PDB file of C-alpha atoms in Angstrom:
ATOM      1  CA  ASP A  85     -41.441   6.517  17.234  1.00  0.00           C
ATOM      2  CA  GLN A  86     -41.285   6.716  20.923  1.00  0.00           C
ATOM      3  CA  GLN A  87     -38.149   5.228  22.430  1.00  0.00           C
ATOM      4  CA  VAL A  88     -39.551   5.086  25.884  1.00  0.00           C
ATOM      5  CA  LYS A  89     -43.110   4.108  26.602  1.00  0.00           C
ATOM      6  CA  GLN A  90     -45.574   4.369  29.382  1.00  0.00           C
ATOM      7  CA  ASN A  91     -48.714   2.483  28.263  1.00  0.00           C
ATOM      8  CA  SER A  92     -50.865   3.374  31.196  1.00  0.00           C
ATOM      9  CA  PRO A  93     -51.981   6.904  31.140  1.00  0.00           C
ATOM     10  CA  SER A  94     -53.447   6.787  34.748  1.00  0.00           C
ATOM     11  CA  LEU A  95     -53.632   4.739  37.830  1.00  0.00           C
ATOM     12  CA  SER A  96     -55.571   4.823  40.848  1.00  0.00           C
ATOM     13  CA  VAL A  97     -54.510   3.386  44.130  1.00  0.00           C
ATOM     14  CA  GLN A  98     -56.069   3.362  47.673  1.00  0.00           C
ATOM     15  CA  GLU A  99     -53.799   5.028  50.412  1.00  0.00           C
ATOM     16  CA  GLY A 100     -51.602   2.594  52.187  1.00  0.00           C
ATOM     17  CA  ARG A 101     -51.476   0.119  49.160  1.00  0.00           C
ATOM     18  CA  ILE A 102     -48.752  -0.275  46.577  1.00  0.00           C
ATOM     19  CA  SER A 103     -48.465   1.690  43.406  1.00  0.00           C
ATOM     20  CA  ILE A 104     -46.616   0.118  40.363  1.00  0.00           C
ATOM     21  CA  LEU A 105     -45.862   2.312  37.521  1.00  0.00           C
ATOM     22  CA  ASN A 106     -44.403   0.721  34.289  1.00  0.00           C
ATOM     23  CA  CYS A 107     -42.145   1.659  31.638  1.00  0.00           C
ATOM     24  CA  ASP A 108     -40.917   0.036  28.525  1.00  0.00           C
ATOM     25  CA  TYR A 109     -37.951   1.043  26.270  1.00  0.00           C
ATOM     26  CA  THR A 110     -36.758   0.086  22.801  1.00  0.00           C
ATOM     27  CA  ASN A 111     -33.170   1.363  22.510  1.00  0.00           C
ATOM     28  CA  SER A 112     -30.668  -0.991  23.874  1.00  0.00           C
ATOM     29  CA  MET A 113     -28.054   1.594  24.015  1.00  0.00           C
ATOM     30  CA  PHE A 114     -29.812   3.001  27.051  1.00  0.00           C
ATOM     31  CA  ASP A 115     -27.943   2.511  30.006  1.00  0.00           C
ATOM     32  CA  TYR A 116     -29.256   4.908  32.779  1.00  0.00           C
ATOM     33  CA  PHE A 117     -32.913   5.147  33.789  1.00  0.00           C
ATOM     34  CA  LEU A 118     -34.753   7.845  36.026  1.00  0.00           C
ATOM     35  CA  TRP A 119     -38.198   8.558  37.260  1.00  0.00           C
ATOM     36  CA  TYR A 120     -39.406  12.048  37.680  1.00  0.00           C
ATOM     37  CA  LYS A 121     -42.424  13.253  39.412  1.00  0.00           C
ATOM     38  CA  LYS A 122     -44.381  16.327  38.490  1.00  0.00           C
ATOM     39  CA  TYR A 123     -47.152  18.386  40.295  1.00  0.00           C
ATOM     40  CA  PRO A 124     -49.377  20.722  38.491  1.00  0.00           C
ATOM     41  CA  ALA A 125     -47.860  24.106  37.608  1.00  0.00           C
ATOM     42  CA  GLU A 126     -44.404  22.837  38.423  1.00  0.00           C
ATOM     43  CA  GLY A 127     -41.567  21.316  36.574  1.00  0.00           C
ATOM     44  CA  PRO A 128     -40.580  17.731  36.918  1.00  0.00           C
ATOM     45  CA  THR A 129     -38.404  16.791  39.925  1.00  0.00           C
ATOM     46  CA  PHE A 130     -36.033  13.911  40.028  1.00  0.00           C
ATOM     47  CA  LEU A 131     -37.240  10.871  42.129  1.00  0.00           C
ATOM     48  CA  ILE A 132     -35.022   7.868  41.750  1.00  0.00           C
ATOM     49  CA  SER A 133     -32.718   6.443  39.043  1.00  0.00           C
ATOM     50  CA  ILE A 134     -30.935   3.177  38.280  1.00  0.00           C
ATOM     51  CA  SER A 135     -27.972   2.165  36.369  1.00  0.00           C
ATOM     52  CA  SER A 136     -28.116  -0.566  33.883  1.00  0.00           C
ATOM     53  CA  ILE A 137     -25.521  -2.704  36.093  1.00  0.00           C
ATOM     54  CA  LYS A 138     -28.181  -2.916  38.653  1.00  0.00           C
ATOM     55  CA  ASP A 139     -31.598  -4.547  38.749  1.00  0.00           C
ATOM     56  CA  LYS A 140     -32.902  -2.800  41.818  1.00  0.00           C
ATOM     57  CA  ASN A 141     -32.459   0.588  43.665  1.00  0.00           C
ATOM     58  CA  GLU A 142     -34.253   1.554  46.768  1.00  0.00           C
ATOM     59  CA  ASP A 143     -34.870   4.938  48.350  1.00  0.00           C
ATOM     60  CA  GLY A 144     -37.299   4.901  51.266  1.00  0.00           C
ATOM     61  CA  ARG A 145     -40.912   4.114  49.814  1.00  0.00           C
ATOM     62  CA  PHE A 146     -39.528   4.185  46.388  1.00  0.00           C
ATOM     63  CA  THR A 147     -38.137   1.202  44.611  1.00  0.00           C
ATOM     64  CA  VAL A 148     -37.107   0.963  40.786  1.00  0.00           C
ATOM     65  CA  PHE A 149     -36.677  -2.448  39.465  1.00  0.00           C
ATOM     66  CA  LEU A 150     -34.956  -2.898  35.949  1.00  0.00           C
ATOM     67  CA  ASN A 151     -35.153  -5.976  33.644  1.00  0.00           C
ATOM     68  CA  LYS A 152     -32.778  -5.447  30.945  1.00  0.00           C
ATOM     69  CA  SER A 153     -33.631  -8.472  28.990  1.00  0.00           C
ATOM     70  CA  ALA A 154     -37.305  -7.382  28.699  1.00  0.00           C
ATOM     71  CA  LYS A 155     -36.373  -3.756  28.353  1.00  0.00           C
ATOM     72  CA  HIS A 156     -38.769  -2.888  31.121  1.00  0.00           C
ATOM     73  CA  LEU A 157     -38.546  -0.997  34.414  1.00  0.00           C
ATOM     74  CA  SER A 158     -41.056  -0.294  37.029  1.00  0.00           C
ATOM     75  CA  LEU A 159     -41.429   2.071  40.015  1.00  0.00           C
ATOM     76  CA  HIS A 160     -42.931   0.730  43.084  1.00  0.00           C
ATOM     77  CA  ILE A 161     -44.338   2.990  45.878  1.00  0.00           C
ATOM     78  CA  VAL A 162     -44.944   1.354  49.195  1.00  0.00           C
ATOM     79  CA  PRO A 163     -47.037   2.457  51.028  1.00  0.00           C
ATOM     80  CA  SER A 164     -48.733   4.926  48.789  1.00  0.00           C
ATOM     81  CA  GLN A 165     -49.694   8.283  50.140  1.00  0.00           C
ATOM     82  CA  PRO A 166     -52.264  11.038  48.911  1.00  0.00           C
ATOM     83  CA  GLY A 167     -49.115  13.326  48.529  1.00  0.00           C
ATOM     84  CA  ASP A 168     -47.879  10.946  45.943  1.00  0.00           C
ATOM     85  CA  SER A 169     -50.672  11.975  43.556  1.00  0.00           C
ATOM     86  CA  ALA A 170     -48.754  13.373  40.519  1.00  0.00           C
ATOM     87  CA  VAL A 171     -47.600  12.571  37.052  1.00  0.00           C
ATOM     88  CA  TYR A 172     -44.765  10.255  36.917  1.00  0.00           C
ATOM     89  CA  PHE A 173     -42.259  10.427  33.957  1.00  0.00           C
ATOM     90  CA  CYS A 174     -39.985   7.575  33.005  1.00  0.00           C
ATOM     91  CA  ALA A 175     -36.802   8.719  31.317  1.00  0.00           C
ATOM     92  CA  ALA A 176     -33.735   6.992  29.735  1.00  0.00           C
ATOM     93  CA  SER A 177     -30.180   8.069  28.674  1.00  0.00           C
ATOM     94  CA  GLY A 178     -27.420   6.584  26.853  1.00  0.00           C
ATOM     95  CA  GLU A 179     -24.900   8.493  29.012  1.00  0.00           C
ATOM     96  CA  TYR A 180     -25.364  10.101  32.398  1.00  0.00           C
ATOM     97  CA  GLY A 181     -25.731  13.858  31.949  1.00  0.00           C
ATOM     98  CA  ASN A 182     -26.618  13.325  28.139  1.00  0.00           C
ATOM     99  CA  LYS A 183     -29.952  14.009  26.805  1.00  0.00           C
ATOM    100  CA  LEU A 184     -33.048  12.322  28.456  1.00  0.00           C
ATOM    101  CA  VAL A 185     -35.737  10.605  26.478  1.00  0.00           C
ATOM    102  CA  PHE A 186     -38.969  10.845  28.314  1.00  0.00           C
ATOM    103  CA  GLY A 187     -42.119   8.708  28.256  1.00  0.00           C
ATOM    104  CA  ALA A 188     -45.579  10.245  28.008  1.00  0.00           C
ATOM    105  CA  GLY A 189     -46.205  10.008  31.771  1.00  0.00           C
ATOM    106  CA  THR A 190     -48.596   8.141  33.976  1.00  0.00           C
ATOM    107  CA  ILE A 191     -50.991  10.150  36.276  1.00  0.00           C
ATOM    108  CA  LEU A 192     -51.060   8.614  39.766  1.00  0.00           C
ATOM    109  CA  ARG A 193     -54.117   9.300  42.027  1.00  0.00           C
ATOM    110  CA  VAL A 194     -53.733   7.881  45.587  1.00  0.00           C
ATOM    111  CA  LYS A 195     -57.274   7.918  47.321  1.00  0.00           C
ATOM    112  CA  SER A 196     -57.568   8.444  51.113  1.00  0.00           C
TER     113      SER A 196
ATOM    114  CA  ASP B 176     -29.542  29.081  44.041  1.00  0.00           C
ATOM    115  CA  ALA B 177     -32.896  30.155  42.761  1.00  0.00           C
ATOM    116  CA  GLY B 178     -33.038  27.270  40.137  1.00  0.00           C
ATOM    117  CA  VAL B 179     -33.941  27.146  36.617  1.00  0.00           C
ATOM    118  CA  ILE B 180     -35.836  30.306  35.923  1.00  0.00           C
ATOM    119  CA  GLN B 181     -38.444  30.383  33.132  1.00  0.00           C
ATOM    120  CA  SER B 182     -40.406  33.699  31.716  1.00  0.00           C
ATOM    121  CA  PRO B 183     -43.080  34.191  31.201  1.00  0.00           C
ATOM    122  CA  ARG B 184     -45.054  31.647  33.293  1.00  0.00           C
ATOM    123  CA  HIS B 185     -48.044  32.084  30.944  1.00  0.00           C
ATOM    124  CA  GLU B 186     -48.196  33.360  27.468  1.00  0.00           C
ATOM    125  CA  VAL B 187     -51.494  33.874  25.337  1.00  0.00           C
ATOM    126  CA  THR B 188     -50.996  35.018  21.789  1.00  0.00           C
ATOM    127  CA  GLU B 189     -52.770  35.152  18.554  1.00  0.00           C
ATOM    128  CA  MET B 190     -52.002  32.827  15.593  1.00  0.00           C
ATOM    129  CA  GLY B 191     -49.229  34.342  13.509  1.00  0.00           C
ATOM    130  CA  GLN B 192     -47.575  36.294  16.138  1.00  0.00           C
ATOM    131  CA  GLU B 193     -43.915  35.753  17.241  1.00  0.00           C
ATOM    132  CA  VAL B 194     -43.497  34.129  20.699  1.00  0.00           C
ATOM    133  CA  THR B 195     -40.154  34.174  22.680  1.00  0.00           C
ATOM    134  CA  LEU B 196     -39.752  31.950  25.744  1.00  0.00           C
ATOM    135  CA  ARG B 197     -36.733  32.772  28.067  1.00  0.00           C
ATOM    136  CA  CYS B 198     -34.638  30.567  30.445  1.00  0.00           C
ATOM    137  CA  LYS B 199     -31.881  31.195  32.853  1.00  0.00           C
ATOM    138  CA  PRO B 200     -30.121  27.980  33.816  1.00  0.00           C
ATOM    139  CA  ILE B 201     -28.476  27.157  36.991  1.00  0.00           C
ATOM    140  CA  SER B 202     -25.025  28.875  37.320  1.00  0.00           C
ATOM    141  CA  GLY B 203     -22.393  26.349  36.697  1.00  0.00           C
ATOM    142  CA  HIS B 204     -24.525  23.974  34.873  1.00  0.00           C
ATOM    143  CA  ASN B 205     -23.037  23.227  31.397  1.00  0.00           C
ATOM    144  CA  SER B 206     -26.014  21.672  29.456  1.00  0.00           C
ATOM    145  CA  LEU B 207     -29.349  23.235  28.878  1.00  0.00           C
ATOM    146  CA  PHE B 208     -32.401  21.652  27.344  1.00  0.00           C
ATOM    147  CA  TRP B 209     -35.771  22.747  25.965  1.00  0.00           C
ATOM    148  CA  TYR B 210     -38.663  20.434  26.249  1.00  0.00           C
ATOM    149  CA  ARG B 211     -42.261  20.361  25.278  1.00  0.00           C
ATOM    150  CA  GLN B 212     -45.085  18.672  27.246  1.00  0.00           C
ATOM    151  CA  THR B 213     -48.191  17.690  25.467  1.00  0.00           C
ATOM    152  CA  MET B 214     -50.922  15.239  26.476  1.00  0.00           C
ATOM    153  CA  MET B 215     -50.213  12.782  23.624  1.00  0.00           C
ATOM    154  CA  ARG B 216     -46.457  12.745  23.682  1.00  0.00           C
ATOM    155  CA  GLY B 217     -45.436  13.760  27.244  1.00  0.00           C
ATOM    156  CA  LEU B 218     -41.973  15.491  27.240  1.00  0.00           C
ATOM    157  CA  GLU B 219     -40.375  15.936  23.937  1.00  0.00           C
ATOM    158  CA  LEU B 220     -36.850  17.206  23.674  1.00  0.00           C
ATOM    159  CA  LEU B 221     -36.752  19.939  21.228  1.00  0.00           C
ATOM    160  CA  ILE B 222     -33.023  20.994  21.509  1.00  0.00           C
ATOM    161  CA  TYR B 223     -30.126  20.962  23.737  1.00  0.00           C
ATOM    162  CA  PHE B 224     -27.018  22.929  24.094  1.00  0.00           C
ATOM    163  CA  ASN B 225     -23.718  22.031  25.819  1.00  0.00           C
ATOM    164  CA  ASN B 226     -21.396  24.991  26.804  1.00  0.00           C
ATOM    165  CA  ASN B 227     -23.752  27.078  24.842  1.00  0.00           C
ATOM    166  CA  VAL B 228     -23.342  25.094  21.567  1.00  0.00           C
ATOM    167  CA  PRO B 229     -26.511  23.454  20.045  1.00  0.00           C
ATOM    168  CA  ILE B 230     -25.727  19.697  20.059  1.00  0.00           C
ATOM    169  CA  ASP B 231     -28.878  18.185  18.779  1.00  0.00           C
ATOM    170  CA  ASP B 232     -31.839  20.050  17.492  1.00  0.00           C
ATOM    171  CA  SER B 233     -33.661  17.045  15.738  1.00  0.00           C
ATOM    172  CA  GLY B 234     -36.676  17.474  18.004  1.00  0.00           C
ATOM    173  CA  MET B 235     -37.370  21.087  16.808  1.00  0.00           C
ATOM    174  CA  PRO B 236     -40.679  20.425  14.941  1.00  0.00           C
ATOM    175  CA  GLU B 237     -40.586  22.977  12.115  1.00  0.00           C
ATOM    176  CA  ASP B 238     -38.338  25.930  10.904  1.00  0.00           C
ATOM    177  CA  ARG B 239     -40.889  28.229  12.698  1.00  0.00           C
ATOM    178  CA  PHE B 240     -38.922  27.143  15.797  1.00  0.00           C
ATOM    179  CA  SER B 241     -35.501  28.450  16.671  1.00  0.00           C
ATOM    180  CA  ALA B 242     -33.257  28.605  19.827  1.00  0.00           C
ATOM    181  CA  LYS B 243     -30.419  30.476  20.915  1.00  0.00           C
ATOM    182  CA  MET B 244     -27.969  30.418  23.799  1.00  0.00           C
ATOM    183  CA  PRO B 245     -25.838  33.438  23.543  1.00  0.00           C
ATOM    184  CA  ASN B 246     -24.038  33.001  26.820  1.00  0.00           C
ATOM    185  CA  ALA B 247     -24.162  30.626  29.797  1.00  0.00           C
ATOM    186  CA  SER B 248     -26.703  32.344  31.692  1.00  0.00           C
ATOM    187  CA  PHE B 249     -29.437  32.832  29.039  1.00  0.00           C
ATOM    188  CA  SER B 250     -31.270  30.867  26.441  1.00  0.00           C
ATOM    189  CA  THR B 251     -34.392  31.593  24.260  1.00  0.00           C
ATOM    190  CA  LEU B 252     -36.986  29.615  22.304  1.00  0.00           C
ATOM    191  CA  LYS B 253     -38.634  31.578  19.574  1.00  0.00           C
ATOM    192  CA  ILE B 254     -41.722  30.531  17.549  1.00  0.00           C
ATOM    193  CA  GLN B 255     -42.427  32.617  14.563  1.00  0.00           C
ATOM    194  CA  PRO B 256     -45.180  32.682  13.235  1.00  0.00           C
ATOM    195  CA  SER B 257     -47.082  30.721  16.029  1.00  0.00           C
ATOM    196  CA  GLU B 258     -49.766  28.317  15.412  1.00  0.00           C
ATOM    197  CA  PRO B 259     -52.722  26.794  17.644  1.00  0.00           C
ATOM    198  CA  ARG B 260     -50.967  23.482  17.546  1.00  0.00           C
ATOM    199  CA  ASP B 261     -47.967  25.032  19.376  1.00  0.00           C
ATOM    200  CA  SER B 262     -50.075  25.280  22.481  1.00  0.00           C
ATOM    201  CA  ALA B 263     -48.319  23.333  25.167  1.00  0.00           C
ATOM    202  CA  VAL B 264     -46.180  23.677  28.128  1.00  0.00           C
ATOM    203  CA  TYR B 265     -42.455  24.555  27.380  1.00  0.00           C
ATOM    204  CA  PHE B 266     -39.843  23.399  29.893  1.00  0.00           C
ATOM    205  CA  CYS B 267     -36.293  24.471  30.148  1.00  0.00           C
ATOM    206  CA  ALA B 268     -33.819  22.298  32.235  1.00  0.00           C
ATOM    207  CA  SER B 269     -30.151  22.493  32.917  1.00  0.00           C
ATOM    208  CA  SER B 270     -27.862  19.962  34.214  1.00  0.00           C
ATOM    209  CA  ASP B 271     -24.276  19.206  35.493  1.00  0.00           C
ATOM    210  CA  SER B 272     -22.676  15.719  36.342  1.00  0.00           C
ATOM    211  CA  TYR B 273     -25.216  15.414  38.995  1.00  0.00           C
ATOM    212  CA  GLY B 274     -28.414  15.549  37.122  1.00  0.00           C
ATOM    213  CA  TYR B 275     -31.146  17.699  35.663  1.00  0.00           C
ATOM    214  CA  THR B 276     -33.038  20.640  37.134  1.00  0.00           C
ATOM    215  CA  PHE B 277     -36.050  21.657  35.438  1.00  0.00           C
ATOM    216  CA  GLY B 278     -37.593  25.226  35.508  1.00  0.00           C
ATOM    217  CA  SER B 279     -41.416  25.686  36.338  1.00  0.00           C
ATOM    218  CA  GLY B 280     -42.324  25.822  32.479  1.00  0.00           C
ATOM    219  CA  THR B 281     -44.262  28.414  30.289  1.00  0.00           C
ATOM    220  CA  ARG B 282     -47.716  27.524  29.270  1.00  0.00           C
ATOM    221  CA  LEU B 283     -48.193  28.897  25.956  1.00  0.00           C
ATOM    222  CA  THR B 284     -51.693  29.132  24.492  1.00  0.00           C
ATOM    223  CA  VAL B 285     -52.042  30.251  20.763  1.00  0.00           C
ATOM    224  CA  VAL B 286     -55.690  31.377  19.827  1.00  0.00           C
TER     225      VAL B 286
END
């Protein structure tokens, strides 16, 4: 039973447009959420996070939105760049520093 | 710091053989995690250690899998005997209060 779900295996976006990656979770005890980015032959790297006390966190071109009532979060990338092409993993934790539960990932392709 | 170091980067082995994956966490990180990446399930947590003590091994798929952390600077994940369905990329990660750092992974192929 997957507690963190990324229902879109892949997404293709034109350079300069917005990329929106979605993630749903089932465990109401999760209170910290993260997005990781993974290039081929490399380990995942931290991108952005959000605590459950907030509904939005922004870092440059990346913004994460959290809707606790819907148990849904999304990552917006604006504008998308070809270098953003990677696998994006959503992750959740019940306590910062505790184990992270990951989704299956979404492959983002940004076309130039 | 060189980051989390995993070895080998690639491993090809025959079914039934023993496989040992190795991980050196970042110095000062007190938690270590082993994850497995597959196309269907993404990143699955297999086991994690806190201060060298196994805390949660509920993700270890079968008794064929075992993990040890004899000291703060080294951990192993062993599969014995290996099976083709164990083929995946295995990641080690370590963390402190600031977050996780992943290694580059070991791509395991069991033929």
